PDB file of C-alpha atoms in Angstrom:
ATOM      1  CA  MET A 915     127.250  27.749 -31.903  1.00 45.00           C
ATOM      2  CA  ILE A 916     125.533  24.528 -32.902  1.00 55.00           C
ATOM      3  CA  GLY A 917     121.873  23.604 -32.740  1.00 62.00           C
ATOM      4  CA  ALA A 918     119.746  20.867 -31.222  1.00 64.00           C
ATOM      5  CA  TYR A 919     120.025  18.537 -34.221  1.00 64.00           C
ATOM      6  CA  THR A 920     123.806  18.704 -34.219  1.00 68.00           C
ATOM      7  CA  ILE A 921     124.114  18.166 -30.480  1.00 66.00           C
ATOM      8  CA  GLY A 922     121.798  15.165 -30.633  1.00 69.00           C
ATOM      9  CA  LYS A 923     123.684  13.674 -33.555  1.00 72.00           C
ATOM     10  CA  LYS A 924     127.089  14.116 -31.900  1.00 72.00           C
ATOM     11  CA  ALA A 925     125.876  12.710 -28.594  1.00 73.00           C
ATOM     12  CA  VAL A 926     124.297   9.689 -30.280  1.00 73.00           C
ATOM     13  CA  THR A 927     127.520   8.993 -32.181  1.00 76.00           C
ATOM     14  CA  PHE A 928     129.580   9.328 -28.994  1.00 71.00           C
ATOM     15  CA  GLY A 929     127.251   7.038 -27.034  1.00 73.00           C
ATOM     16  CA  TYR A 930     127.106   4.446 -29.801  1.00 72.00           C
ATOM     17  CA  LYS A 931     130.892   4.242 -30.127  1.00 75.00           C
ATOM     18  CA  ARG A 932     131.290   3.885 -26.402  1.00 72.00           C
ATOM     19  CA  TYR A 933     128.319   1.744 -25.309  1.00 72.00           C
ATOM     20  CA  GLY A 934     126.463   0.572 -28.406  1.00 81.00           C
ATOM     21  CA  VAL A 935     122.774   1.202 -29.080  1.00 80.00           C
ATOM     22  CA  PRO A 936     121.740   1.700 -25.412  1.00 77.00           C
ATOM     23  CA  GLY A 937     124.528   4.253 -25.004  1.00 72.00           C
ATOM     24  CA  ALA A 938     123.461   6.063 -28.151  1.00 75.00           C
ATOM     25  CA  VAL A 939     119.909   6.390 -26.900  1.00 77.00           C
ATOM     26  CA  ALA A 940     120.938   7.440 -23.391  1.00 74.00           C
ATOM     27  CA  SER A 941     123.628   9.965 -24.269  1.00 73.00           C
ATOM     28  CA  GLY A 942     121.759  11.433 -27.223  1.00 75.00           C
ATOM     29  CA  GLY A 943     118.579  11.822 -25.244  1.00 76.00           C
ATOM     30  CA  ALA A 944     120.267  13.304 -22.183  1.00 79.00           C
ATOM     31  CA  ALA A 945     122.303  15.817 -24.179  1.00 78.00           C
ATOM     32  CA  LEU A 946     119.299  16.916 -26.201  1.00 78.00           C
ATOM     33  CA  VAL A 947     117.098  17.235 -23.124  1.00 80.00           C
ATOM     34  CA  GLY A 948     119.830  19.259 -21.396  1.00 83.00           C
ATOM     35  CA  TYR A 949     120.026  21.641 -24.345  1.00 82.00           C
ATOM     36  CA  LEU A 950     116.253  22.043 -24.477  1.00 82.00           C
ATOM     37  CA  ILE A 951     116.076  22.697 -20.727  1.00 85.00           C
ATOM     38  CA  VAL A 952     118.674  25.477 -20.960  1.00 85.00           C
ATOM     39  CA  ARG A 953     116.960  26.949 -24.019  1.00 83.00           C
ATOM     40  CA  ARG A 954     113.536  27.017 -22.328  1.00 84.00           C
ATOM     41  CA  ALA A 955     114.998  28.476 -19.129  1.00 85.00           C
ATOM     42  CA  LEU A 956     116.795  31.209 -21.049  1.00 84.00           C
ATOM     43  CA  LYS A 957     113.721  32.013 -23.146  1.00 82.00           C
ATOM     44  CA  SER A 958     111.597  32.393 -20.022  1.00 78.00           C
ATOM     45  CA  SER A 959     114.137  34.814 -18.518  1.00 78.00           C
ATOM     46  CA  THR A 960     114.519  37.098 -21.548  1.00 78.00           C
ATOM     47  CA  SER A 961     112.251  39.219 -23.667  1.00 70.00           C
ATOM     48  CA  ASP A 962     113.983  38.084 -26.863  1.00 63.00           C
ATOM     49  CA  GLY A 963     112.474  34.966 -28.447  1.00 64.00           C
ATOM     50  CA  ASN A 964     115.571  33.822 -30.366  1.00 72.00           C
ATOM     51  CA  VAL A 965     118.162  32.536 -27.897  1.00 78.00           C
ATOM     52  CA  ASP A 966     119.507  29.558 -29.853  1.00 75.00           C
ATOM     53  CA  SER A 967     122.593  31.419 -31.070  1.00 76.00           C
ATOM     54  CA  ALA A 968     123.508  32.357 -27.494  1.00 81.00           C
ATOM     55  CA  ILE A 969     123.721  28.754 -26.257  1.00 83.00           C
ATOM     56  CA  ASP A 970     126.864  26.693 -26.707  1.00 82.00           C
ATOM     57  CA  ALA A 971     125.374  23.242 -27.206  1.00 79.00           C
ATOM     58  CA  GLY A 972     128.804  21.604 -27.138  1.00 80.00           C
ATOM     59  CA  GLU A 973     129.380  22.865 -23.608  1.00 85.00           C
ATOM     60  CA  ILE A 974     126.031  21.459 -22.486  1.00 83.00           C
ATOM     61  CA  GLN A 975     126.751  18.145 -24.193  1.00 80.00           C
ATOM     62  CA  SER A 976     130.112  17.853 -22.420  1.00 83.00           C
ATOM     63  CA  ALA A 977     128.626  18.739 -19.029  1.00 85.00           C
ATOM     64  CA  VAL A 978     125.767  16.244 -19.399  1.00 82.00           C
ATOM     65  CA  GLU A 979     128.142  13.472 -20.517  1.00 80.00           C
ATOM     66  CA  GLU A 980     130.426  14.114 -17.533  1.00 84.00           C
ATOM     67  CA  LYS A 981     127.945  14.853 -14.748  1.00 84.00           C
ATOM     68  CA  GLY A 982     124.506  13.819 -15.978  1.00 80.00           C
ATOM     69  CA  LEU A 983     121.389  15.861 -16.639  1.00 78.00           C
ATOM     70  CA  GLY A 984     121.716  17.713 -13.337  1.00 82.00           C
ATOM     71  CA  ALA A 985     124.744  19.529 -14.761  1.00 84.00           C
ATOM     72  CA  VAL A 986     122.452  21.922 -16.632  1.00 84.00           C
ATOM     73  CA  THR A 987     121.391  23.437 -13.301  1.00 85.00           C
ATOM     74  CA  ASP A 988     124.987  24.251 -12.311  1.00 87.00           C
ATOM     75  CA  LYS A 989     125.745  27.982 -12.430  1.00 87.00           C
ATOM     76  CA  GLY A 990     129.239  27.322 -13.809  1.00 88.00           C
ATOM     77  CA  THR A 991     127.851  25.249 -16.679  1.00 87.00           C
ATOM     78  CA  LEU A 992     125.285  27.931 -17.470  1.00 87.00           C
ATOM     79  CA  ASP A 993     127.950  30.662 -17.385  1.00 88.00           C
ATOM     80  CA  ARG A 994     130.084  28.715 -19.868  1.00 87.00           C
ATOM     81  CA  ALA A 995     127.171  27.687 -22.093  1.00 86.00           C
ATOM     82  CA  ILE A 996     125.369  31.026 -22.435  1.00 86.00           C
ATOM     83  CA  ASN A 997     126.987  33.885 -24.338  1.00 83.00           C
ATOM     84  CA  GLU A 998     125.401  36.920 -22.685  1.00 81.00           C
ATOM     85  CA  GLU A 999     126.348  39.217 -25.580  1.00 79.00           C
ATOM     86  CA  GLU A1000     124.353  37.068 -28.035  1.00 78.00           C
ATOM     87  CA  VAL A1001     121.132  37.055 -26.011  1.00 78.00           C
ATOM     88  CA  GLY A1002     120.045  40.529 -27.104  1.00 71.00           C
ATOM     89  CA  SER A1003     118.332  41.509 -23.853  1.00 71.00           C
ATOM     90  CA  THR A1004     119.187  41.581 -20.187  1.00 74.00           C
ATOM     91  CA  PHE A1005     118.489  38.569 -18.013  1.00 78.00           C
ATOM     92  CA  ASP A1006     119.265  37.336 -14.529  1.00 78.00           C
ATOM     93  CA  MET A1007     121.433  34.210 -14.446  1.00 82.00           C
ATOM     94  CA  ASN A1008     119.826  33.192 -11.136  1.00 81.00           C
ATOM     95  CA  ASP A1009     116.421  33.186 -12.846  1.00 84.00           C
ATOM     96  CA  VAL A1010     117.816  31.016 -15.629  1.00 84.00           C
ATOM     97  CA  GLN A1011     119.346  28.650 -13.079  1.00 82.00           C
ATOM     98  CA  SER A1012     116.120  28.315 -11.077  1.00 84.00           C
ATOM     99  CA  SER A1013     114.090  27.814 -14.273  1.00 84.00           C
ATOM    100  CA  ALA A1014     116.541  25.115 -15.381  1.00 84.00           C
ATOM    101  CA  GLU A1015     116.191  23.416 -11.988  1.00 83.00           C
ATOM    102  CA  GLU A1016     112.401  23.461 -12.286  1.00 82.00           C
ATOM    103  CA  GLU A1017     112.552  22.078 -15.840  1.00 81.00           C
ATOM    104  CA  THR A1018     114.983  19.343 -14.772  1.00 80.00           C
ATOM    105  CA  ASP A1019     112.805  18.380 -11.793  1.00 78.00           C
ATOM    106  CA  GLU A1020     109.715  18.339 -14.013  1.00 76.00           C
ATOM    107  CA  PHE A1021     111.468  16.138 -16.568  1.00 73.00           C
ATOM    108  CA  ALA A1022     112.761  13.764 -13.897  1.00 68.00           C
ATOM    109  CA  ASP A1023     109.292  13.473 -12.364  1.00 70.00           C
ATOM    110  CA  SER A1024     107.595  12.765 -15.687  1.00 67.00           C
ATOM    111  CA  ALA A1025     110.302  10.325 -16.775  1.00 63.00           C
ATOM    112  CA  GLY A1026     109.919   8.286 -13.594  1.00 57.00           C
ATOM    113  CA  GLU A1027     106.121   8.015 -13.580  1.00 48.00           C
ATOM    114  CA  GLY A1028     105.858   4.985 -15.828  1.00 44.00           C
ATOM    115  CA  ASP A1029     109.056   3.336 -14.667  1.00 42.00           C
ATOM    116  CA  SER A1030     108.301   0.001 -13.037  1.00 40.00           C
ATOM    117  CA  SER A1031     111.852  -0.277 -11.665  1.00 39.00           C
ATOM    118  CA  ALA A1032     111.408   2.813  -9.471  1.00 41.00           C
ATOM    119  CA  GLU A1033     109.664   1.397  -6.432  1.00 39.00           C
ATOM    120  CA  SER A1034     109.037   3.216  -3.156  1.00 34.00           C
TER     121      SER A1034
END
C-alpha cells in the first residue's frame, strides 16, 4: 500500500507528462482528494484510527484518472481499494460509501463557491 504523498507524486507526474502543468495540477489534486475522501470515510466508519495501510491508493488514483472524482463513491472502487483484513475492526461498506458521497458533495460545493465560471 502507498500513502498520500506517493499517490500525489505519481498523479502529478502522470498529469504533467500527458497535459503539462495544468494536467499535473488537475490530476494530482483530484487523486489526492479522492484518497483523502476515502480515508476520512473509512475512519468515520471504523473504531480504529489507523486505516492508511488498508487503502490501496493506486486503485483510487486509477479510478479517479479514468472516471473523475465521483469514482470514489462507487461501491466497486471502494471494494477494490479497501483491504478489509487490514482495517482491524468491523465496518459497513454502505456507511463508507455514503460518507464518501457526502465528502465528495461537500468538496464539490466548496470548490465551486468561488468559481466565476459557474453561473446559474
